[in-house]
PDB file of C-alpha atoms in Angstrom:
ATOM      1  CA  UNK A 143      48.568  23.225 -63.392  1.00  0.00           C
ATOM      2  CA  UNK A 144      45.830  25.494 -64.787  1.00  0.00           C
ATOM      3  CA  UNK A 145      45.342  28.919 -63.220  1.00  0.00           C
ATOM      4  CA  UNK A 146      42.126  30.943 -63.470  1.00  0.00           C
ATOM      5  CA  UNK A 147      41.920  34.692 -62.830  1.00  0.00           C
ATOM      6  CA  UNK A 148      38.573  36.448 -62.814  1.00  0.00           C
ATOM      7  CA  UNK A 149      37.426  39.596 -64.553  1.00  0.00           C
ATOM      8  CA  UNK A 150      37.950  42.991 -62.901  1.00  0.00           C
ATOM      9  CA  UNK A 151      35.278  45.655 -63.457  1.00  0.00           C
ATOM     10  CA  UNK A 152      36.403  49.243 -62.851  1.00  0.00           C
ATOM     11  CA  UNK A 153      33.593  51.776 -62.386  1.00  0.00           C
ATOM     12  CA  UNK A 154      33.002  55.407 -61.390  1.00  0.00           C
ATOM     13  CA  UNK A 155      32.079  55.592 -57.706  1.00  0.00           C
ATOM     14  CA  UNK A 156      29.605  58.468 -58.136  1.00  0.00           C
ATOM     15  CA  UNK A 157      27.681  57.233 -61.184  1.00  0.00           C
ATOM     16  CA  UNK A 158      28.306  53.487 -61.412  1.00  0.00           C
ATOM     17  CA  UNK A 159      29.381  53.919 -65.033  1.00  0.00           C
ATOM     18  CA  UNK A 160      31.719  51.080 -66.039  1.00  0.00           C
ATOM     19  CA  UNK A 161      35.042  52.459 -67.228  1.00  0.00           C
ATOM     20  CA  UNK A 162      36.948  49.261 -68.007  1.00  0.00           C
ATOM     21  CA  UNK A 163      36.304  45.568 -67.795  1.00  0.00           C
ATOM     22  CA  UNK A 164      39.673  43.815 -67.548  1.00  0.00           C
ATOM     23  CA  UNK A 165      39.098  40.300 -68.927  1.00  0.00           C
ATOM     24  CA  UNK A 166      39.417  37.030 -67.092  1.00  0.00           C
ATOM     25  CA  UNK A 167      42.187  34.655 -68.108  1.00  0.00           C
ATOM     26  CA  UNK A 168      42.832  30.925 -67.840  1.00  0.00           C
ATOM     27  CA  UNK A 169      45.976  29.031 -68.663  1.00  0.00           C
ATOM     28  CA  UNK A 170      49.083  27.282 -67.484  1.00  0.00           C
ATOM     29  CA  UNK A 171      50.273  28.809 -64.212  1.00  0.00           C
ATOM     30  CA  UNK A 172      53.747  29.153 -65.718  1.00  0.00           C
ATOM     31  CA  UNK A 173      52.316  31.832 -68.036  1.00  0.00           C
ATOM     32  CA  UNK A 174      49.221  33.147 -66.261  1.00  0.00           C
ATOM     33  CA  UNK A 175      50.066  35.485 -63.402  1.00  0.00           C
ATOM     34  CA  UNK A 176      47.872  37.663 -61.199  1.00  0.00           C
ATOM     35  CA  UNK A 177      48.694  41.316 -61.870  1.00  0.00           C
ATOM     36  CA  UNK A 178      48.582  43.883 -59.077  1.00  0.00           C
ATOM     37  CA  UNK A 179      45.717  46.367 -59.478  1.00  0.00           C
ATOM     38  CA  UNK A 180      48.208  49.235 -59.893  1.00  0.00           C
ATOM     39  CA  UNK A 181      49.704  47.468 -62.908  1.00  0.00           C
ATOM     40  CA  UNK A 182      46.252  46.884 -64.448  1.00  0.00           C
ATOM     41  CA  UNK A 183      45.330  50.538 -63.880  1.00  0.00           C
ATOM     42  CA  UNK A 184      48.498  51.601 -65.737  1.00  0.00           C
ATOM     43  CA  UNK A 185      47.360  49.585 -68.791  1.00  0.00           C
ATOM     44  CA  UNK A 186      44.270  51.737 -69.352  1.00  0.00           C
ATOM     45  CA  UNK A 187      44.557  55.512 -69.976  1.00  0.00           C
ATOM     46  CA  UNK A 188      40.953  56.022 -68.808  1.00  0.00           C
ATOM     47  CA  UNK A 189      42.053  54.737 -65.385  1.00  0.00           C
ATOM     48  CA  UNK A 190      45.654  55.907 -65.344  1.00  0.00           C
ATOM     49  CA  UNK A 191      44.758  59.515 -66.197  1.00  0.00           C
ATOM     50  CA  UNK A 192      42.130  60.059 -63.492  1.00  0.00           C
ATOM     51  CA  UNK A 193      42.073  60.399 -59.731  1.00  0.00           C
ATOM     52  CA  UNK A 194      42.063  56.875 -58.290  1.00  0.00           C
ATOM     53  CA  UNK A 195      39.673  58.025 -55.561  1.00  0.00           C
ATOM     54  CA  UNK A 196      37.017  58.524 -58.286  1.00  0.00           C
ATOM     55  CA  UNK A 197      36.738  54.847 -59.225  1.00  0.00           C
ATOM     56  CA  UNK A 198      36.556  51.422 -57.641  1.00  0.00           C
ATOM     57  CA  UNK A 199      36.814  47.835 -58.815  1.00  0.00           C
ATOM     58  CA  UNK A 200      34.719  44.684 -58.502  1.00  0.00           C
ATOM     59  CA  UNK A 201      36.833  41.550 -58.713  1.00  0.00           C
ATOM     60  CA  UNK A 202      34.909  38.545 -59.990  1.00  0.00           C
ATOM     61  CA  UNK A 203      35.815  34.885 -59.791  1.00  0.00           C
ATOM     62  CA  UNK A 204      36.780  33.194 -63.037  1.00  0.00           C
ATOM     63  CA  UNK A 205      33.610  32.608 -65.080  1.00  0.00           C
ATOM     64  CA  UNK A 206      31.395  34.496 -62.626  1.00  0.00           C
ATOM     65  CA  UNK A 207      28.608  36.391 -64.434  1.00  0.00           C
ATOM     66  CA  UNK A 208      30.072  35.531 -67.862  1.00  0.00           C
ATOM     67  CA  UNK A 209      26.640  34.516 -69.147  1.00  0.00           C
ATOM     68  CA  UNK A 210      25.112  37.747 -67.858  1.00  0.00           C
ATOM     69  CA  UNK A 211      27.755  39.861 -69.606  1.00  0.00           C
ATOM     70  CA  UNK A 212      27.225  37.879 -72.829  1.00  0.00           C
ATOM     71  CA  UNK A 213      23.404  38.108 -72.788  1.00  0.00           C
ATOM     72  CA  UNK A 214      22.994  41.690 -71.583  1.00  0.00           C
ATOM     73  CA  UNK A 215      23.110  44.794 -73.727  1.00  0.00           C
ATOM     74  CA  UNK A 216      24.346  47.131 -70.970  1.00  0.00           C
ATOM     75  CA  UNK A 217      25.970  46.875 -67.549  1.00  0.00           C
ATOM     76  CA  UNK A 218      26.141  49.296 -64.643  1.00  0.00           C
ATOM     77  CA  UNK A 219      27.185  49.275 -60.979  1.00  0.00           C
ATOM     78  CA  UNK A 220      24.676  50.485 -58.405  1.00  0.00           C
ATOM     79  CA  UNK A 221      26.701  53.144 -56.529  1.00  0.00           C
ATOM     80  CA  UNK A 222      24.801  52.483 -53.281  1.00  0.00           C
ATOM     81  CA  UNK A 223      24.980  48.665 -53.152  1.00  0.00           C
ATOM     82  CA  UNK A 224      28.112  48.288 -55.331  1.00  0.00           C
ATOM     83  CA  UNK A 225      26.357  45.426 -57.140  1.00  0.00           C
ATOM     84  CA  UNK A 226      26.481  44.882 -60.893  1.00  0.00           C
ATOM     85  CA  UNK A 227      23.201  45.465 -62.737  1.00  0.00           C
ATOM     86  CA  UNK A 228      22.371  44.361 -66.273  1.00  0.00           C
ATOM     87  CA  UNK A 229      19.953  45.321 -69.050  1.00  0.00           C
ATOM     88  CA  UNK A 230      18.450  42.453 -71.013  1.00  0.00           C
ATOM     89  CA  UNK A 231      16.649  43.927 -74.023  1.00  0.00           C
ATOM     90  CA  UNK A 232      13.469  42.273 -75.209  1.00  0.00           C
ATOM     91  CA  UNK A 233      14.015  41.513 -78.912  1.00  0.00           C
ATOM     92  CA  UNK A 234      10.248  41.901 -79.428  1.00  0.00           C
ATOM     93  CA  UNK A 235      10.272  45.416 -77.914  1.00  0.00           C
ATOM     94  CA  UNK A 236      13.727  46.949 -78.546  1.00  0.00           C
ATOM     95  CA  UNK A 237      12.362  50.501 -78.244  1.00  0.00           C
ATOM     96  CA  UNK A 238      11.415  50.081 -74.581  1.00  0.00           C
ATOM     97  CA  UNK A 239      13.677  52.009 -72.186  1.00  0.00           C
ATOM     98  CA  UNK A 240      16.335  49.936 -70.410  1.00  0.00           C
ATOM     99  CA  UNK A 241      15.638  48.626 -66.940  1.00  0.00           C
ATOM    100  CA  UNK A 242      18.715  47.647 -64.998  1.00  0.00           C
ATOM    101  CA  UNK A 243      18.311  44.525 -62.883  1.00  0.00           C
ATOM    102  CA  UNK A 244      20.409  42.064 -60.974  1.00  0.00           C
ATOM    103  CA  UNK A 245      22.104  39.250 -62.912  1.00  0.00           C
ATOM    104  CA  UNK A 246      19.739  36.671 -64.406  1.00  0.00           C
ATOM    105  CA  UNK A 247      21.977  33.944 -63.010  1.00  0.00           C
ATOM    106  CA  UNK A 248      21.123  35.193 -59.495  1.00  0.00           C
ATOM    107  CA  UNK A 249      17.420  35.415 -60.329  1.00  0.00           C
ATOM    108  CA  UNK A 250      17.442  31.827 -61.631  1.00  0.00           C
ATOM    109  CA  UNK A 251      19.081  30.576 -58.424  1.00  0.00           C
ATOM    110  CA  UNK A 252      16.504  32.443 -56.311  1.00  0.00           C
ATOM    111  CA  UNK A 253      13.675  30.910 -58.355  1.00  0.00           C
ATOM    112  CA  UNK A 254      15.160  27.425 -57.955  1.00  0.00           C
ATOM    113  CA  UNK A 255      15.328  27.896 -54.169  1.00  0.00           C
ATOM    114  CA  UNK A 256      11.753  29.201 -54.067  1.00  0.00           C
ATOM    115  CA  UNK A 257      10.588  26.247 -56.172  1.00  0.00           C
ATOM    116  CA  UNK A 258      12.182  23.774 -53.751  1.00  0.00           C
ATOM    117  CA  UNK A 259      10.609  25.576 -50.771  1.00  0.00           C
ATOM    118  CA  UNK A 260       7.200  25.496 -52.465  1.00  0.00           C
ATOM    119  CA  UNK A 261       7.514  21.787 -53.244  1.00  0.00           C
ATOM    120  CA  UNK A 262       8.464  21.069 -49.635  1.00  0.00           C
ATOM    121  CA  UNK A 263       5.468  23.068 -48.371  1.00  0.00           C
ATOM    122  CA  UNK A 264       3.140  21.202 -50.755  1.00  0.00           C
ATOM    123  CA  UNK A 265       4.553  17.864 -49.595  1.00  0.00           C
ATOM    124  CA  UNK A 266       4.003  18.826 -45.946  1.00  0.00           C
ATOM    125  CA  UNK A 267       0.424  19.942 -46.627  1.00  0.00           C
ATOM    126  CA  UNK A 268      -0.253  16.734 -48.550  1.00  0.00           C
ATOM    127  CA  UNK A 269       1.021  14.698 -45.575  1.00  0.00           C
ATOM    128  CA  UNK A 270      -1.175  16.678 -43.173  1.00  0.00           C
ATOM    129  CA  UNK A 271      -4.277  16.187 -45.348  1.00  0.00           C
ATOM    130  CA  UNK A 272      -3.574  12.486 -45.904  1.00  0.00           C
ATOM    131  CA  UNK A 273      -2.884  11.766 -42.213  1.00  0.00           C
ATOM    132  CA  UNK A 274      -5.741   9.902 -40.488  1.00  0.00           C
ATOM    133  CA  UNK A 275      -7.895  12.195 -38.380  1.00  0.00           C
ATOM    134  CA  UNK A 276      -8.342  11.078 -34.767  1.00  0.00           C
TER     135      UNK A 276
END
């Protein structure tokens, strides 16, 4: 049986700066085991050597936001919302300052939902206009 373990993103609570991104893993469950957070923290000196109250972790599902991490040039965690934010640099304007935004995968899903809602509204209006007037 195949086991999938998602990425773990450790970040500074005060600033949102990402300290470590522990990679996701997929493989035979005989070899792939979920590690306790304490064991993962011990792997990284940047985590092990600091006060654990100064950082937090976001645990992602396997494959979640992989495309956003691959396409973005920078990542950050909003300290207020605890949501990951990404910078997608415009190759035509690389000198522009970075603007952190939510994952493009989320934006695409929101646009798909809005498109469906708009199509439904247009269909309803078309039905109302085409209905015989009494």
